[in-house]
Short mmCIF file of C-alpha atoms in Angstrom, two decimals:
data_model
loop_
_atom_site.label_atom_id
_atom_site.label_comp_id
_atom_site.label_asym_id
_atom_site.label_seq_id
_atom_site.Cartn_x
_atom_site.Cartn_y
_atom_site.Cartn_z
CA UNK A 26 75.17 145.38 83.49
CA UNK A 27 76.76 142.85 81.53
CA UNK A 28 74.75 142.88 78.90
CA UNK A 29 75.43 146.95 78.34
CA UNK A 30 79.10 146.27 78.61
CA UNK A 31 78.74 143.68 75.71
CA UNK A 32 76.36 146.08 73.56
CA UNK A 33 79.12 148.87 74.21
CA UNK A 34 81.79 146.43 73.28
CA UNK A 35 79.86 145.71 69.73
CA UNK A 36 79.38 149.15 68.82
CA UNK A 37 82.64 150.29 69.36
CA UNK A 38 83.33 146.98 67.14
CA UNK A 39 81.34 148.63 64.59
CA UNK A 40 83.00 151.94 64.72
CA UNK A 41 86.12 150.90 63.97
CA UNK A 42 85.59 148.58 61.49
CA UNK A 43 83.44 150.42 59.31
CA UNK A 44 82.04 148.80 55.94
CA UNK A 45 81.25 151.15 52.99
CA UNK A 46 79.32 149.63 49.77
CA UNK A 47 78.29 151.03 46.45
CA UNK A 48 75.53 149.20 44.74
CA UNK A 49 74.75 149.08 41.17
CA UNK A 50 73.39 147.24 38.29
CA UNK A 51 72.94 146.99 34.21
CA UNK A 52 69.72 146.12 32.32
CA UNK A 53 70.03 144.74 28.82
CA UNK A 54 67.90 143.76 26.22
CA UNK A 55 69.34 142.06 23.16
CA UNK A 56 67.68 140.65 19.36
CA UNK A 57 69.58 139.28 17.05
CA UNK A 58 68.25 137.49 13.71
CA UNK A 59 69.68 134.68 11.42
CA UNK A 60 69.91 136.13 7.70
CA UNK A 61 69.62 132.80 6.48
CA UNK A 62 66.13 131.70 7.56
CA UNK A 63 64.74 134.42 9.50
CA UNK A 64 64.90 132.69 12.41
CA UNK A 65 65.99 134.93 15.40
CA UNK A 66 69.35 134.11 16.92
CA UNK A 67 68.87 135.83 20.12
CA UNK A 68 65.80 137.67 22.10
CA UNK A 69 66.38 138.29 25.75
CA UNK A 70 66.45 140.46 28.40
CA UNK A 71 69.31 140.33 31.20
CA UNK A 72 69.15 142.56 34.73
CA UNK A 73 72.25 142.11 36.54
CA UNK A 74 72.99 143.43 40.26
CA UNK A 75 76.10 144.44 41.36
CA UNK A 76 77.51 145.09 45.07
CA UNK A 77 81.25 146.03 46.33
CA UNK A 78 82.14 146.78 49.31
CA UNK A 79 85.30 147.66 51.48
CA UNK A 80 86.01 146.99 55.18
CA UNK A 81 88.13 149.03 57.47
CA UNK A 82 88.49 152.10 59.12
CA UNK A 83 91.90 153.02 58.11
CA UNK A 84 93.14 154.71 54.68
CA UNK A 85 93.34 150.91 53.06
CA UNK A 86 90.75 148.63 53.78
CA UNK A 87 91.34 145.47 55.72
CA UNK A 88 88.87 143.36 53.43
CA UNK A 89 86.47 143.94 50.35
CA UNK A 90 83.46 142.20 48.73
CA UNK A 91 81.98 141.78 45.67
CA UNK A 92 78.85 140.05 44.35
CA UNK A 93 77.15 140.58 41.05
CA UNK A 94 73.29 138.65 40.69
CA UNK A 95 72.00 138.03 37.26
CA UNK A 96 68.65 137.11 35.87
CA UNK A 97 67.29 136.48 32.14
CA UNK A 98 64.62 135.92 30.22
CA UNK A 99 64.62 133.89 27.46
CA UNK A 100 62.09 135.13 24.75
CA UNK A 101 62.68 132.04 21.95
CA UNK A 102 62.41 129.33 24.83
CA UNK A 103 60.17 130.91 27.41
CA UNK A 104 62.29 130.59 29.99
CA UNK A 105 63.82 131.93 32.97
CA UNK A 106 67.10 131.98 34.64
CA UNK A 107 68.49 133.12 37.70
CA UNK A 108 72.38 132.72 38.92
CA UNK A 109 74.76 133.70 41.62
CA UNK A 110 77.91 135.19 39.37
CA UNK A 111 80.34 136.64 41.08
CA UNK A 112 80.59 136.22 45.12
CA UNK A 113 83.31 136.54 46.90
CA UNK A 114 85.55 137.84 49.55
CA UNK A 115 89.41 139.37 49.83
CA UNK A 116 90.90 139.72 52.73
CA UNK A 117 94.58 142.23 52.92
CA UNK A 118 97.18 140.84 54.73
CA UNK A 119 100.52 142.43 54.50
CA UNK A 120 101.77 141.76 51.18
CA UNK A 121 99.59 138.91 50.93
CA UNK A 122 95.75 138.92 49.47
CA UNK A 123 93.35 136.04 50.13
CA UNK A 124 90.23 135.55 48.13
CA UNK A 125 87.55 133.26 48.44
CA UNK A 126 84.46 132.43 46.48
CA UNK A 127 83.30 132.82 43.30
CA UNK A 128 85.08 134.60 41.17
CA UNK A 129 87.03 135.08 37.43
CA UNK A 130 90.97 134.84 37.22
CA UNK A 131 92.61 136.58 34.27
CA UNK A 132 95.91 135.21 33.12
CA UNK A 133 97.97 136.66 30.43
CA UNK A 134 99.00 139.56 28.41
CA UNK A 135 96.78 139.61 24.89
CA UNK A 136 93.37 140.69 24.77
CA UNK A 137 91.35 138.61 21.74
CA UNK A 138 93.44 134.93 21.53
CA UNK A 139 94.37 134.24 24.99
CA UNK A 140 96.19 130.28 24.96
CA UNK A 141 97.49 131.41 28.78
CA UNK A 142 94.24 132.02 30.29
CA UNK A 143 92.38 128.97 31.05
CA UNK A 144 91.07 128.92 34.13
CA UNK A 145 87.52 129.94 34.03
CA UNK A 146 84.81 127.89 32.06
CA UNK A 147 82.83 130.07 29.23
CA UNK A 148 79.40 130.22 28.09
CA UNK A 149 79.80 129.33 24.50
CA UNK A 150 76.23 129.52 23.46
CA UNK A 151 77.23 132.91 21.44
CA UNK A 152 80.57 132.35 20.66
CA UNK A 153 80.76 136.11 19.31
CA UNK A 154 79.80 137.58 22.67
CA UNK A 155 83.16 139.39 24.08
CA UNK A 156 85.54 136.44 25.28
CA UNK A 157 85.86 138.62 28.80
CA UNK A 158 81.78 138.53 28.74
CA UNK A 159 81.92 134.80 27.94
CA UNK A 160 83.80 133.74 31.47
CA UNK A 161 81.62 132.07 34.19
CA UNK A 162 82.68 132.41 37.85
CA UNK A 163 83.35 129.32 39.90
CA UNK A 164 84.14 128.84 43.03
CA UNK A 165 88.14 129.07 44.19
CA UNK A 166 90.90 130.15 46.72
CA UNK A 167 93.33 132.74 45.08
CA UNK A 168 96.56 134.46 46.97
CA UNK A 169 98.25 136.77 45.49
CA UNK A 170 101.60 138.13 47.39
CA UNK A 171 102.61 141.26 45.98
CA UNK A 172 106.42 141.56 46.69
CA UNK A 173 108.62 144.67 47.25
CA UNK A 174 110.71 143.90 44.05
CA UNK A 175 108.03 143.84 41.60
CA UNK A 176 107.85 140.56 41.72
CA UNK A 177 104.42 139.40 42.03
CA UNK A 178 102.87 135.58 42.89
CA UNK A 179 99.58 134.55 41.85
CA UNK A 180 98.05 131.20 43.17
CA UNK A 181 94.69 129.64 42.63
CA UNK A 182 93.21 126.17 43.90
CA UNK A 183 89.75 125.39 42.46
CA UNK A 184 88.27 122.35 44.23
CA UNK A 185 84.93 121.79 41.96
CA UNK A 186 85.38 121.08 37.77
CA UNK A 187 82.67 123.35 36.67
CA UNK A 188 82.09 122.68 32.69
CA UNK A 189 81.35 125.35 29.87
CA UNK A 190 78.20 126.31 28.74
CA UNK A 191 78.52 124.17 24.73
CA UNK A 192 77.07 126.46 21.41
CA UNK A 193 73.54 125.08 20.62
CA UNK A 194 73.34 122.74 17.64
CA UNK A 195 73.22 125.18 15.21
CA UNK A 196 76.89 126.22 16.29
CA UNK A 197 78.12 123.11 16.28
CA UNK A 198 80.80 122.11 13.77
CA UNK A 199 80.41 119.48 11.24
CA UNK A 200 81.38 115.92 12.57
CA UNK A 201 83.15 113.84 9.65
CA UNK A 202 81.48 110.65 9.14
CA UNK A 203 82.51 107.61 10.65
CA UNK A 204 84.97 104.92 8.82
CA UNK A 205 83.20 101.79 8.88
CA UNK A 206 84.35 98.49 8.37
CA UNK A 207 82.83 96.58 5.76
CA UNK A 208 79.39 94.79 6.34
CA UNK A 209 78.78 96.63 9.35
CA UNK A 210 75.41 98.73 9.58
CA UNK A 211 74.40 101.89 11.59
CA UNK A 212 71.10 101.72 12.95
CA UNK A 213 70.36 103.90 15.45
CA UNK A 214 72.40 106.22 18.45
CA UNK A 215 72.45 106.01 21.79
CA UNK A 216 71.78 108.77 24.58
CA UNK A 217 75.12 111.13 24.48
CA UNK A 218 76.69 109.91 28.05
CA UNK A 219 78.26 113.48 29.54
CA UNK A 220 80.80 111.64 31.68
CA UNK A 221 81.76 114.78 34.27
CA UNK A 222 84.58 114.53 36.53
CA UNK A 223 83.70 113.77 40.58
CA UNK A 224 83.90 115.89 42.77
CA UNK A 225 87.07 114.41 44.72
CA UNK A 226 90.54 115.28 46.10
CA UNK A 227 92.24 113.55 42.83
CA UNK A 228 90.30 116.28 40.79
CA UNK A 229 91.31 119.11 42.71
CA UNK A 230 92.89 121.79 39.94
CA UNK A 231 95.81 124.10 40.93
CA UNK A 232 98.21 126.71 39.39
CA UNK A 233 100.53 129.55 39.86
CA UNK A 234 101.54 132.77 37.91
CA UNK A 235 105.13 134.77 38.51
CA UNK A 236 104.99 138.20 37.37
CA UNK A 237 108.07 140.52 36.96
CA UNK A 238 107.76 144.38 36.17
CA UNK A 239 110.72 145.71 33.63
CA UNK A 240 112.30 148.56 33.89
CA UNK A 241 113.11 148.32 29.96
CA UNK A 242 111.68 151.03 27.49
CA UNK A 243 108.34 152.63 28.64
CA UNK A 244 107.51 149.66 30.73
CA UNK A 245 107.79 146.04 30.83
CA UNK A 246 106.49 142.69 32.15
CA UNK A 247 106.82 139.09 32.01
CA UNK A 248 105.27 136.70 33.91
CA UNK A 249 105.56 132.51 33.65
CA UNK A 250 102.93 130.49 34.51
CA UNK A 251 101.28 126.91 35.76
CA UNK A 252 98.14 125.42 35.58
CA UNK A 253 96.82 121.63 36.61
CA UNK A 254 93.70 121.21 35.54
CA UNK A 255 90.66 120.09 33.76
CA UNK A 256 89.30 120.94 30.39
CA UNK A 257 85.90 122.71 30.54
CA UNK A 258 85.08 121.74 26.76
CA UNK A 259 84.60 117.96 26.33
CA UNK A 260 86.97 115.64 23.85
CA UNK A 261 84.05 113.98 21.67
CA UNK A 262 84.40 109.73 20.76
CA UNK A 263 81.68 107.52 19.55
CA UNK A 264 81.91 103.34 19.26
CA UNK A 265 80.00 101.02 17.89
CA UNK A 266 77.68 99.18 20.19
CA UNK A 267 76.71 95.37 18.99
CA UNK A 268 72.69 94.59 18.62
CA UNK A 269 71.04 91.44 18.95
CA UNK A 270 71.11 91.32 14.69
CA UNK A 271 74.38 90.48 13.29
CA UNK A 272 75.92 93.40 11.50
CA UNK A 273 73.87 96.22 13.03
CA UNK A 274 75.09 98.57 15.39
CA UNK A 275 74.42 101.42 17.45
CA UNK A 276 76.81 104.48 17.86
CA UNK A 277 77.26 105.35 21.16
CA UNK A 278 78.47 109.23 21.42
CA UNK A 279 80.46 110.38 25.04
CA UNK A 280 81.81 113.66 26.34
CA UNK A 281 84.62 113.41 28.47
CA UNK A 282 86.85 115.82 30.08
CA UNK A 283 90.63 115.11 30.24
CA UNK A 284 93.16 116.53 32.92
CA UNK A 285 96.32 118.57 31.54
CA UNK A 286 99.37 120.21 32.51
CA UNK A 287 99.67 123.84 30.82
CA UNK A 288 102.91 125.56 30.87
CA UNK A 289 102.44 129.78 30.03
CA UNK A 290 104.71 132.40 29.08
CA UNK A 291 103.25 135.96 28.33
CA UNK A 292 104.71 139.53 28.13
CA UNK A 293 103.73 142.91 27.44
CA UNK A 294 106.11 146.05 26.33
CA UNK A 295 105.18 149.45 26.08
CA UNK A 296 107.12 151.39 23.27
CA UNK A 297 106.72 155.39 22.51
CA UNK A 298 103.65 154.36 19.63
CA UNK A 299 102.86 151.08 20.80
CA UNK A 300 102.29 148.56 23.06
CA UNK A 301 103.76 144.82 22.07
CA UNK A 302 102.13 141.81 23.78
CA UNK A 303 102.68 138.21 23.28
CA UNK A 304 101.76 134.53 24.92
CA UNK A 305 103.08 131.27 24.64
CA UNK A 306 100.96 127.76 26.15
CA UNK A 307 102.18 124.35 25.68
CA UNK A 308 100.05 121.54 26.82
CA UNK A 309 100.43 118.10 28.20
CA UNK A 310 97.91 115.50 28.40
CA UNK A 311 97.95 112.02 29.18
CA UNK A 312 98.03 110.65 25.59
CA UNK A 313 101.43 111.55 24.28
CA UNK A 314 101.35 108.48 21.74
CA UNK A 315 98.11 109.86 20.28
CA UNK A 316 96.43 106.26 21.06
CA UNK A 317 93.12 107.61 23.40
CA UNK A 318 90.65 108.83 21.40
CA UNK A 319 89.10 109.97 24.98
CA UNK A 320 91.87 112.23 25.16
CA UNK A 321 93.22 115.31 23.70
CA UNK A 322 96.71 115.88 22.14
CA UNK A 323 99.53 117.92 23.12
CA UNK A 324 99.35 121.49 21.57
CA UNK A 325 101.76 124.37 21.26
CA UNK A 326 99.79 128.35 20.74
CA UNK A 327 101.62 131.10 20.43
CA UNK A 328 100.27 134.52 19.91
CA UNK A 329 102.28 138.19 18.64
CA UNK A 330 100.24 141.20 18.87
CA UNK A 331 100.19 144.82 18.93
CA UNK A 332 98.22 148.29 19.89
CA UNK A 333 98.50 151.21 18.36
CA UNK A 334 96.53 154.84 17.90
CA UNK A 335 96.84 156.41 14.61
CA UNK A 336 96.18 160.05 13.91
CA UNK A 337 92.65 160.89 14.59
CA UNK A 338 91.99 158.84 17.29
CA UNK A 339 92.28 154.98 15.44
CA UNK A 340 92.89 152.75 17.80
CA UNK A 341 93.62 149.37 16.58
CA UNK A 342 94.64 146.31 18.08
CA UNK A 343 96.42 143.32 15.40
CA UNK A 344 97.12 139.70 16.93
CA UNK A 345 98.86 136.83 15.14
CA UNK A 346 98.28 133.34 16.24
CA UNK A 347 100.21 129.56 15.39
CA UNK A 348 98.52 126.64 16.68
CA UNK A 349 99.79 123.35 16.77
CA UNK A 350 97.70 119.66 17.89
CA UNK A 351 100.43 117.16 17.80
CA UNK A 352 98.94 113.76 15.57
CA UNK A 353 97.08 110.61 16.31
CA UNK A 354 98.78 107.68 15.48
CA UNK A 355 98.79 107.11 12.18
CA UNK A 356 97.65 110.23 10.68
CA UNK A 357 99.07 114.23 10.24
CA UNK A 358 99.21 116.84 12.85
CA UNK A 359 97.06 119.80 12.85
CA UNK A 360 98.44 123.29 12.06
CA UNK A 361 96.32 126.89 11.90
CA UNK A 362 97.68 130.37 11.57
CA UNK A 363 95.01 132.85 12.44
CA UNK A 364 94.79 136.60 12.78
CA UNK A 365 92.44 139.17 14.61
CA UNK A 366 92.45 142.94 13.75
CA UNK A 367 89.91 145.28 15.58
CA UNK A 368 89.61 148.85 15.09
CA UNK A 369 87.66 151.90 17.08
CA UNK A 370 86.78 155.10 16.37
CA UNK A 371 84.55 157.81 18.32
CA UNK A 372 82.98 160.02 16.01
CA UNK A 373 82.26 162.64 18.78
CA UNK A 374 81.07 162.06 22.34
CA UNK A 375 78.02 160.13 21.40
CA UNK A 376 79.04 157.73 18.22
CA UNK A 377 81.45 155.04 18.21
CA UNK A 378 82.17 152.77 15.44
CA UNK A 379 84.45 149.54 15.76
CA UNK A 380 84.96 146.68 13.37
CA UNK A 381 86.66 143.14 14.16
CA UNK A 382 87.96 140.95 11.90
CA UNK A 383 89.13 137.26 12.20
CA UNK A 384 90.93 135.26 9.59
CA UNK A 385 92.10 131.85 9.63
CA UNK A 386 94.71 131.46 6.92
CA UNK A 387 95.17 127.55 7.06
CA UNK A 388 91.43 127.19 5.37
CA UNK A 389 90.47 130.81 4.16
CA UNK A 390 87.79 131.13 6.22
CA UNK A 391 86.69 134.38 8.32
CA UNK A 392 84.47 136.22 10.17
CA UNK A 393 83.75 140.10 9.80
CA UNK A 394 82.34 142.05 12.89
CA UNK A 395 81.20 145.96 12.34
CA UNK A 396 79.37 147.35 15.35
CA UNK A 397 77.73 151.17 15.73
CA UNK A 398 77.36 152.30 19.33
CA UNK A 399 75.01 155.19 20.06
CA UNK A 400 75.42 156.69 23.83
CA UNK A 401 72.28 158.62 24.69
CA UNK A 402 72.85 159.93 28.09
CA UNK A 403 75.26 158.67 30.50
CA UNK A 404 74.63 155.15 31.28
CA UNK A 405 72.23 154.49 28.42
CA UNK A 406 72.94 153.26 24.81
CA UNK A 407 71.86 151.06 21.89
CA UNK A 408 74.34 149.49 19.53
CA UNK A 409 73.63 147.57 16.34
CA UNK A 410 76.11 144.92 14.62
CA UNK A 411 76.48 142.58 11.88
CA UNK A 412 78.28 138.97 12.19
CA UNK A 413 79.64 138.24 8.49
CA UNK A 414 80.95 134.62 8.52
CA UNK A 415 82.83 133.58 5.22
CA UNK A 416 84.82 130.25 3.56
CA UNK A 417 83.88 126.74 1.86
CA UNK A 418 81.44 124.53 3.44
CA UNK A 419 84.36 122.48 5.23
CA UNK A 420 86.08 125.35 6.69
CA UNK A 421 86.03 126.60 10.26
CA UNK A 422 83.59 129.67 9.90
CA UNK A 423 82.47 128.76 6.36
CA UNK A 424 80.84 125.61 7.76
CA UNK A 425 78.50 128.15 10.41
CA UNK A 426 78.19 130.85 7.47
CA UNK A 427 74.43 129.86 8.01
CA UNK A 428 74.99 131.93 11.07
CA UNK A 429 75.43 135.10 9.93
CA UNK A 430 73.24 137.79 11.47
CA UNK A 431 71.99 141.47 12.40
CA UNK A 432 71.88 142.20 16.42
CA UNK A 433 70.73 144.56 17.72
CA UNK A 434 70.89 145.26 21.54
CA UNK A 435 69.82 148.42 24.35
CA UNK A 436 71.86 148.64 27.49
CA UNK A 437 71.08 150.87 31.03
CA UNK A 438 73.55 150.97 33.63
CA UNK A 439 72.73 152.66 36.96
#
């Protein structure tokens, strides 16, 4: 009898907490070769699975899930992959919304140059993949409370440093020789040491976003933000390591990853024709005296940018961007202006054409993005692009202009 009792207890459980999930998934193939050797830049096949779900029986759920599964092959290596993305759960409490597990945070206003939004690591091993694309999950707690006033809190706490995924040697950016002292030799290098922070309470990265809604023009917002944390791309040093022969040294290469305090300001304004966005990020480190070579700078970003639609469907987005490093001791601190401009057109219901373009002002260097998209049926397309990089041998993109390339990629989502 008890046992009946308990079953009747569980299914009436179950009836009023019902859980509804979609399931879904996207199958991609993707080639890419380098036009200055032949060699191919990418060949690989990705099948990601997707699953959300809602729990509740009443007009709002009471919780929802999401997990998205993702395997690849590798077709230049041989090799396999297979991760757990995105996994996590968000429970609805009142004005308050509690989410646990692995997931990606977006902080900010600007789409392209983001200096606000630093909380996720990124697989860099394409750094022309789409930056949104290039964001790896990792494990957090985030509460958001949405207020009543349009105010709205944001909080994360991520208790693991996960690092980003570096660009492959071929990416890499020239490394100026080392000043040495006279009579002193190089002969030979050391293992790179990869010195990755514990996993302890003194570790532990935090941060909070405010976010106001406007009522100003067509619609306003401006949000302030915090962040404690941990760089996910390592500060490269080398020293000189003594042999047994007088002289002769070997360099000994590290990777380290340096704790900061960023400070964010973004907003967004909608006009009648367009839509003005802008973000502001200053940085704090521990070596204010530029003395650690271990350690990064402080830094200043700011970014001004803009969307707008011109007759015939245009849409184009322009950015802006000042960066500033502050010096090492002794020598000049580091200044770039950059732009982005993208533009997108659909030629009718099947054919879309977009172009980006980036251009760094401080050393005349570019890069130059066109991209065709073909949409067969619903679901299924093939797009082809061409990466264009441009400048002297010494300049940001000119020094990868080895890189440019033809990709060509065909995606299914069901």
């Amino acid at each position: 009898m008890k046992r009946l009792i308990t079953l009747a207890l569980l299914l009436m459980s179950f009836s009023y907490a019902q859980v509804s999930f979609d399931m879904g998934g996207d199958l991609k193939t993707d080639f890419g070769v380098f036009f200055d050797d032949g060699l191919f830049s990418t060949a690989s096949t990705q099948l990601d699975l997707k699953l959300a779900g809602e729990v509740g029986s009443g007009f709002f759920p009471d919780a929802s899930f999401n997990a998205l599964v993702r395997g690849k092959y590798n077709a230049i290596t041989n090799t396999s992959s297979f991760s757990i993305r995105e996994a996590y759960a968000t429970a609805y409490l009142g004005d308050f919304d509690l989410s646990v597990g692995n997931q990606k945070v977006f902080w900010g206003s600007v789409d392209g140059f983001n200096p606000v939004d630093q909380i996720n690591p990124r697989d860099l091993s394409n750094p022309f993949v789409d930056p949104e694309e290039q964001k790896t999950p990792i494990p957090m707690l985030r509460v958001v409370y949405n207020s009543a006033f349009d105010l709205k809190l944001d909080a994360v706490v991520i208790p693991v440093h996960v690092a980003s995924t570096l660009p492959g040697a071929r990416w890499q950016p020239k490394q100026a020789p080392m000043q040495l002292p006279p009579g002193v030799q190089i002969v030979g290098q050391n293992p790179v040491i990869n010195n990755l922070p514990e996993a302890k309470v003194g570790n532990i990265q935090y941060g909070v976003r405010a976010s106001y809604n406007l009522d100003l023009l067509e619609g306003a917002d401006v949000s302030a933000s915090y962040f404690h944390g941990i760089r996910t791309t390592p500060t490269a040093s080398a020293k000189l390591i003594p042999t047994a022969n007088r002289g002769q040294f070997k360099v000994q290469p590290s990777l380290n990853y340096d704790m900061y305090d960023l400070i964010g300001l973004d907003f967004s304004v909608a006009l009648p024709a367009t839509v003005i966005r802008g973000e502001f990020a200053y940085t704090i480190t521990g070596d204010p005296e530029g003395i650690i070579p271990t350690i990064q700078n402080h830094s200043f970003a700011a970014v001004l940018g803009s969307e707008y639609t011109f007759a015939g469907d245009i849409m184009t987005v322009g950015q802006i961007m000042f960066d500033y490093t502050a010096a090492d001791k002794g020598k000049d601190a580091s200044t770039r202006i950059s732009s982005l401009l993208t533009a997108s057109y659909d030629i009718d219901n099947y054919m879309n054409t977009k172009i980006i373009w980036l251009q760094n002002y401080s050393d005349g260097s570019g890069a130059l993005r066109p991209a065709f998209t073909y949409k067969f049926a619903d679901g299924v397309s093939a797009s082809a692009d061409v990466v264009f990089l441009y400048g002297s041998d010494t300049s940001q993109f000119g020094s990868l202009s080895k890189n440019s390339s033809l990709n060509l990629s065909f995606d299914y989502s069901f």
